[in-house]
Structures are given as C-alpha cells and as structure tokens.
Amino acid sequence: MAINGVLRPGHVRLRVLDLEEGVKHYRDVLGLQEVGRDAQGRVYLKAWDERDHNSVVLREADEAGIDAMAFKVADAATLDRLEADIRAFGLSTERIPAGEMLETGERVIFQAPTGHHFELYADKTDVGNGMPYTNPEVWVQDQKGINPVRFDHCLLYGPNITEVEKLFTEVLGFYTTENVLMEDGKSNLAVFLSCSNKAHDIAFVMHPEPGKLHHVSFLLESWEQVLRAADIMSMNRVSIDIGPTRHGITRGTTIYAFDPSGNRFETFSGGYQTYPDNHPITWTFDQVGPAIFYHDRVLNERFLAVVS
Amino acid sequence: MAINGVLRPGHVRLRVLDLEEGVKHYRDVLGLQEVGRDAQGRVYLKAWDERDHNSVVLREADEAGIDAMAFKVADAATLDRLEADIRAFGLSTERIPAGEMLETGERVIFQAPTGHHFELYADKTDVGNGMPYTNPEVWVQDQKGINPVRFDHCLLYGPNITEVEKLFTEVLGFYTTENVLMEDGKSNLAVFLSCSNKAHDIAFVMHPEPGKLHHVSFLLESWEQVLRAADIMSMNRVSIDIGPTRHGITRGTTIYAFDPSGNRFETFSGGYQTYPDNHPITWTFDQVGPAIFYHDRVLNERFLAVVS
Amino acid sequence: MAINGVLRPGHVRLRVLDLEEGVKHYRDVLGLQEVGRDAQGRVYLKAWDERDHNSVVLREADEAGIDAMAFKVADAATLDRLEADIRAFGLSTERIPAGEMLETGERVIFQAPTGHHFELYADKTDVGNGMPYTNPEVWVQDQKGINPVRFDHCLLYGPNITEVEKLFTEVLGFYTTENVLMEDGKSNLAVFLSCSNKAHDIAFVMHPEPGKLHHVSFLLESWEQVLRAADIMSMNRVSIDIGPTRHGITRGTTIYAFDPSGNRFETFSGGYQTYPDNHPITWTFDQVGPAIFYHDRVLNERFLAVVS
Amino acid sequence: MAINGVLRPGHVRLRVLDLEEGVKHYRDVLGLQEVGRDAQGRVYLKAWDERDHNSVVLREADEAGIDAMAFKVADAATLDRLEADIRAFGLSTERIPAGEMLETGERVIFQAPTGHHFELYADKTDVGNGMPYTNPEVWVQDQKGINPVRFDHCLLYGPNITEVEKLFTEVLGFYTTENVLMEDGKSNLAVFLSCSNKAHDIAFVMHPEPGKLHHVSFLLESWEQVLRAADIMSMNRVSIDIGPTRHGITRGTTIYAFDPSGNRFETFSGGYQTYPDNHPITWTFDQVGPAIFYHDRVLNERFLAVVS
C-alpha cells in the first residue's frame, strides 16, 4: 500500500464543563451526529461523511481540554509494530481493551514528550455516511448546523517540540510540512506534520505547560461553507476568536471559535495537497503574523495565550 | 512513512497533431507554464503549484493520444523494488536513462495489460512553485488562463481491466475506491484507483481497443474556478464535451473538453478524501448515468465512444 | 422616488396537472413555503426572503402553463395611471377585486400582444421573511430544498414581440437590456426587459403560438447554490433540461429543469446590475448559441421547441 | 421609466497625500483602470465593468478625504428639476460647466447638512467595459489586481443625520433601507439609503465633525472574490481594518482596508435586493455590534474613530 502505517486522525476525546451544554454545541451548532453514549456517560459523535462510528468523544470534567487524540492505523500488525517502535523510542505504552470505547477496537496509548496522550487503534465499526455503498447520492439531505465533513486535525501546545517531531517523523511515519522558527532562527516555535496528502494531520506549538489544546479542527468543503459556519456561529452566539480568514501556513481558510467550555475549535476549508518529497516550508519568527493569520499579518493576543 | 511506494501521478506524455497549436492550448488557455523544450522537440509544461520541473510533455505526431503516464515513487530503492515486483507479476520492464526527459531521473517503463505505457521514476528537479520555501505568499500573482493547481489523474480505456486492477492494487500499492459493474453484475466496466487520499489517481474503463486515452485531468481549487474555466474555454472557443457538472463517482465537479488535437482533458474540483480502509463504492450498470454525470443522470454518447 | 411605477415581478400563477404533485415539487424540492390555500383550491407559496404573502400560485388544470404573471406597482395612484395608459395603448383591462387572491389587493389584468395575461397590483400583505424588522439575523435556519431567495422573472413565448416591447417600454416603464436578432438582422427573436437594476425582469421570445411559458425563474445567492440546486434536483429525480451553465445574455449562471407537469423553471444566480442609460446589448442570429448557453455555444433542441 | 431621477453613484473625488502612490494603489492593487489625467493633474480611474468614462478621481492634497460624491441622473431635465428641488429644500447650488471633469457633462454641486459636497450630472461618455455591445463575452481577460465590478457606494460621517436623510428621501428620491438607533432609542446613529434595488447607495453615520469619509466601496462578484481581495491586500501589504466578514446591515460580505493615505475603502459582495415598499430594518443601539460586524458581534475601536 502506498498509504499504510498511521492512516489518519481517528478520534479526539475532549473534556467539557457541562455535558449537555457540550452536546448541544457539538451536535446542534457544529452539526455532528450523536451516535451513542456509554456506561461512563461519555457522548460519542461523528461528522456526517465519516464512515467509522465516532470521531469526537465528550466527557464532563472540572477542567476543559483534551484527554487524548487517536490515530487509526492500517491493521493489527501495524498496531503491534508501532507499539514496539514507540517503546524502542523510549516511551511506555499501555493497551486498552477493545470495547472500552464504543465500537472501537483495542487501543495502544502513550504519552508524548509534549505531555499529550495519543492513542493508536486498528478497528472501529464502519457505520457508513448515511448513503449506501452501492449507487449513493453525492451528499445527505436534511443536515443541520455547520455540518463539517470530518474531524481533521489538532493543534497542541506543550514543551519538547523537537522530541515530539522526532517521534512523529521517525516512529509514526509522519513528515514535516511546515515549521515556524523561534527568534533564535534555529529551534522550532511550531511544527506541522502530515501522514497523508493533507497539509497537516497534527501540529505542535512550543509552550511551557504540557498537554494543552489549542484547537480541534473540522473540515468544510468550501470557503462559502466557512462563511455559512461563521453565520451559524453568530446566530448561536458562539464566541468567534478570529475569522473567516486565511492561514499562511497550509493556505487553509478558517474560523477559530470556542465551545461553551472554552475549548477552541476550528472550521476550515482548503489548503494544498502535499507529499513527503516536498521541501518543507519555513516561517521566520518575524513573519509569524502572516504565517498564522495571512490577512491581518499579526497574531491576535489570544493565539499564544488561550489554550485549554 | 505513512505515504511511501508510489507517491503520485508525476507526468503525462501526450501526442498532439500540431505542436505549436498544442502549446498554445496548454500554455495560453489551460494556463500551464512552459518550462523547457528538448532536442527531440518535445515541449515540457507544469502547473503553477507543482514543484517538480514538468508534468505535461507534448510531442507532435500523426495521431493524438497518450504515449505514457508516469508516477513518482518515494526513492531509488522503491524504484528497484517496484521494478522487481512488476517483473514478478509477469510484465517486462525497461530502464530509460536519467536525462532522456529534461530534469528527470532514470525511469522504469512497462506496458500494462490495457496496452498503456506507464513509467516510474524517483527523481525530478524541484523548481518550486514560484514562491520561496521561506515565508511564501499564498499564491502567485500574474497567472494566466485556467491555471490549474496540478496534473491530477488520467482515465484510460483498454481491455483487461481485471488484470490492470490487480497490477495496480497488488503490485503498485493502489487501492480501489469505486467501480462500475457491467450488465452481468459481476465484471467491471470501470475501476477507480488511488495511491493517496485522493478519490482517484488513475482510472480505467473497459474498451476493446488497447492504449486509448479518455482524459487527462487537472485540479482546480473551487467550483467557482470550474465556472471560470468554462468561461475561458468559451472565450477561446475550446470545444466543451460536457460541464460544468458533477460526477457521482468521486463527487468531483468537472468540465470535459477537447484540446485542438482531440485529446479530452478535464478541469475539476472537489471530491472526497479517502483511505485504504474505506469500503469501495459500487455502481450498477443501470446507474452508470448518475455515476458519471450526476446531474443529467445519462451518459452523453461521446463518453463511451470518443477516445484518443 | 428614483424607483417607482412598476416595482417588480410579484407573483406568477401556474397550471399543474396534479396539484399535490406540484405542491410537493415547489414546496419540498424547490423549497418554497406553502402560505395558504383558497376556496378555489389554489395553493399559494413564497420564497423565504420575499416579504409579501405569496409569489407562486398553483392551480390544477388539464394543461400545464401560465395563467398570468403579475407586477407589483408603487401605489394605488400608479395602478390607476398605468391602467389608463394601457387602455390608451389600445388594450382592454379588467379589475379583479381585492381578496380574489389571498392577501392581495385589487388587480388590473390585461392581455399583452403575445397572448399572455399580466396583472398589476399595489397591495399584498407583508408577512416578512421569518426574521424581525428589528435586529434580524442574516438568514433563516432550518430551510429545506433548493431554497431560492425570490421569484425573479419569466421568459415567455408568443407572437408580436415588437408590440410587447413597445408596451413594456413605452407604457410600463421598462427598458430593453438585451435583444437577439432574427436572421434578417433587423427584427427581434428575443427581447430582455428590466424595470429595475436587474438584467431582466421579463423576457420574450418570438413564437407562433400565443401565451406560452418558456420558464419561471427563481434567484439563488451564489454559483455554489446553483451546484447545490442541481444536486438536489438529481436526488429528487427532477428532469434537468440544461445546466449548471452560464448565459451569455445577462451573464447569469443557471439550471433549467422541468416541474412534474412539464413547466420549465430556472434556478439562477448572478448577472450584472444595469441602468436605463446603459446601451442595450445585441446578439446576432448566428451567435444565439453563446447568447443562450455560453459554455456549449449551441442551443439544445429543447430550448426553442419545448414550452408549456 | 420605473427607474428615473437619480440613477446611481457615478463618481467619487478623493484626496490622497501622494498622487503616484495613490494611483499605484487604486490601479495596481485595487485593479481600477487609469483612463485619463487632466490639466489640474487629477487622475481618473474606472472599474472594468463600468461603462461611463470614470468613477474615481484622485487629487493630491495635504489631507486625505473626500472632495465630493456624485450621482448620475436620468437626463438634463431631471438635473434641472432636482436642482430646483434642492434649492427649494434650502440649500444653495452651483453649476460646474461640462468638461471641467474629463468626459463629464455639466454638474450641479451642493453641500449637504452633514458637510459633504455632492454632485449631480446627466452626462458622462460611454467608453464601454472592454467588450462590444454586439455579441460580447461574459468578462474581460487579462485583468489585474482585486478588479471590482464597480464603484458602489460611500459611507459618510457628519452631523445632522436627520436633515440629510430628509434631503435624500424627500428631494432626491432615495428610500431608507436600514437605520441604527442611538442610545435614546429614537434618533439615528446611522441611516442607509437606496435609489435602486441595492441595499444601499449611500449611508451616513452621526459624527460631530462634518464632511468626513468612512469608506468608499467597490463591488465584487462573489465571496470567493472577497477572499481573493484579502489575499491580494496581504500580498501588497495593504492595511486591512477588518475582514473578510459579513455585515448584519445589508447582509453584505466585506473587507475594510486603508489606502496609503489613510482613506478607508471597502471591497464587498452580496447583500439583498430591496424595493421602496420594503419595511426598513432597524437596529437598536445595543445591537450595533452584529449590525456592523455580524460575526464578531462587536465593533472594533477603529470603526467609529478613524475617518478621513
């Protein structure tokens, strides 16, 4: 297979301060589908065009933030191989049995040098996208809310960016698509990594506090859908951080906004297709403004300060 | 690497009846950049956002059509391995030395069971997309013509679809994303194959005559760019086959049109992202209309009959 | 007032072969809102962003087609003045009392030289667009179907184009924006007329049979909405005549399709803003192809032949 | 004529601090066409799809701002009638002879109660939009810069909003489409006025200092063109005030930015079509945030403070 190893971001487990308020946001405003609740009270959701059972899992907690981000891998043998490689890299791993999460197989969990928990799994039940696999239509009518296509990526804040980039590129098969340099012109303030043709499947920003979430991102199909998303956010009094605008990094068009618990989420569209043989793009520290917000060419103060 | 083996469609070598007329079309109307001419008189072009030196090579000949489609592979070791695998599959291969094509490394060439020539190569000079790799802008001003982002895929017509699907999936690492069944409900009329997250990198339609080209496809960034492409075609009296419309297969939005030599080309946008673990989509013979042209729900007579 | 006299196309009264089938089409697929039914069994609908009570009235009959197209005028005095002017032009008029149509004031009705019935009225109840007149949002959530913004214009087929252009320009205050010449290079095959900044509020094509309908048109907000309309038509097996495409005339982007009774309707977007001091645009007979269908540059056979 | 009296905003005369720097901005970045320079050194420009000779006139001065905004009226008789009506309203008028501005007829000039100078004229040479009036294409290739369709409207700041609304509605034939109330809930902070189907042809905001310019606005054809405009502004280091975003008022999508002299300009798209019989929309003082910037729902501090 020309695509193997880690396939894609599969699910993200988020903490919200009030579960029903969170469900209302992710289901009724963002427009994910609620697909189940488990015995622990966790709520499972998916975007309409995802075929696997779930991609967002909400848990009520005293503090907002991210419990874990998970990647689907090609198969069980890959899961075993990657677990061995992660251990060889020097990290400890743990196996969580199949079924601990609804419709999800055994998971290998580990903590990255940035303090974030990551999960790998090979199985999640295919529940389809609401259309048959024989003679489907092109989309599903009677959709509600912003209605993204899929959970796309996370941007995470924590220390040890160099080590985490090494982990993702040397062990997990990702490649670096873009990086932002610190003032010293040498070390990285931020690094963007892909395991696919997408401009990023995960990204990290250097931050003293470990394990923080900058944003969880959801894919829209066009710039017009980005406008529609901003309209729906306004109608529902969702707090928009910035946007609609464009990133210099990845060239994607975007809105950042906050869920009711203060977790930042992104609805975005576009960006280039890339490949591992592509020369990475580097942004110098003085150009971090256009790198992040291409139109304004300056960071808003919240970008570096507000994480959950 | 999560992406390895065959990376992507790299270049296509086309025959045109009149070289300068062909250059005028691909450069001035389609908006590719002319990047060189070689001693044989071949003209090399690339789309603006491609970084490798060339993706379309035109040769003057008495008959229009396709000489070869080429894929870039991850590295020289991959090239060796794939050559061995192709031979083990029962096909003969040939090595064409580096430099036979401008700025392009050694190529492995072989003829597929459909009669088409394919090439694999690991090296092509990175000439960039007109923007620096440090602090780039998001696109290049002063572009002309339809201005696609990249050469994207080919749809080829020929016999032995089953064998060619086996070659691409078992040897070259592609996976089947969609297929169209014959009237018998069993064998394939058409098969769509991906080596990436794209809904197709190559496709084949069953056809008695070997080695024929249905279309060469170029990627646009939005449905509005598809409209703009149709406008520019009309302004330049390019013969449009069909479109703007949408395919049921891949969900892409599209225009088919003909170059002055009668080679069909496509400018398209959109379509879903996919992965090798996704269940393929099947279209039954009676639904070939919406599969190909989702809005009209019937094939135009030219779709099956006119190839070059 | 800089805008006075005839304000806009206000409603169209259509005949359908099966009332409930027609309602299902205009309400559930096109996405108009059903706003009432009267004692005669007529069904009244409006587009979401229209503020007056109704814009489409369906009546069951043995033959499809158009009963009348109506224009709203500035006020009662304008209604009186225009009635006198129409009579002075040589046509007879009739008054239909207020209330004969739901929520609609007194109407002046007359038959134009093309055989079509037109109505003028000054009053129709303002029922709003679902948003308050104080602090509204920008659109209404929970919409269904294609969901056009408004009933926009009609294209009508009949004899005596010269006389009807005279009537609309000299009596009703319209101006000619574009015309298509017959083979003789002198008389008009088609004429496009505006009473506003819109490229057309009504249009006529020369046709031997009087009183025929070519299409009723509904406005969409973007080319992406035109794509969405075509998708919805396909999902609902609406018969598309042509499109998505663009007109040379008005530059609008468009789909023509048929309701279940065979009445052609259009969903379109765009086109230029114009003014009465603008020089009209003329299309010669040999360029009628790009004038009507700019991308294909040829008429399909149905354009001139199929009317209801 | 259903449209008569004042037809449309025709030209705006602006002051810039450095003429060539201003020309470079309006011609090369905004993408207007330079159509002439006069003996006074003024530079004349037009947008590509405007047919009259000029719509923006630049003059070098020590202070940025607006010299005058001008409206084209239907004909010479209308000019005479409106001049008489303006005088009857209590304002003095002056005639500026034909030819004082290039390709422009006699102008009636007067100062409104807000301190702004307005001009009316009936004649300006039709130079076309670069396409013939017989068998045109749908747009002109080889365009540069942001390339708006037309000069659309101005938003002006000054005192005596009530009087100026009275002048525009009672004398000049405009109608009020939207207004924003002051904290008292009675008097107007802002008023939006139309002489057409456009949601606004001019707007005023209450401000103690007379004769100030908030922005000059240029029309784009789509939300995608708004994105492209923001990209081009960033590439050319144009200072963006806010956007891309949407207004609650008019529903238009927009960018505000500054020319090199500090004059704010807008590139916008969309907004509803309206008519004089439409009930005006009112925004209360506490909702001025979403009224102006629908997505952020708060004014940025520059909106009320920075004028030229």
PDB file of C-alpha atoms in Angstrom, chain A residues 7 29-30 76 90 122 151 175 199 219 236 241 256 290:
ATOM      1  CA  LEU A   7      -3.827   6.301   8.311  1.00  0.00           C
ATOM      2  CA  VAL A  29     -24.453  24.031  16.297  1.00  0.00           C
ATOM      3  CA  LEU A  30     -21.393  22.308  14.852  1.00  0.00           C
ATOM      4  CA  ALA A  76      -3.444  -5.103  13.856  1.00  0.00           C
ATOM      5  CA  GLY A  90      11.755   5.186  24.943  1.00  0.00           C
ATOM      6  CA  ALA A 122      -6.823  -0.537  14.016  1.00  0.00           C
ATOM      7  CA  PHE A 151     -12.660  15.706  12.205  1.00  0.00           C
ATOM      8  CA  TYR A 175       6.621  14.097   7.604  1.00  0.00           C
ATOM      9  CA  ALA A 199      -1.075  19.818   4.688  1.00  0.00           C
ATOM     10  CA  LEU A 219     -13.103  20.174   7.622  1.00  0.00           C
ATOM     11  CA  ASN A 236     -25.997  30.766  18.026  1.00  0.00           C
ATOM     12  CA  ASP A 241     -11.820  34.010  18.170  1.00  0.00           C
ATOM     13  CA  TYR A 256     -11.366  29.793  15.247  1.00  0.00           C
ATOM     14  CA  PRO A 290       1.170  36.267   8.213  1.00  0.00           C
TER      15      PRO A 290
END
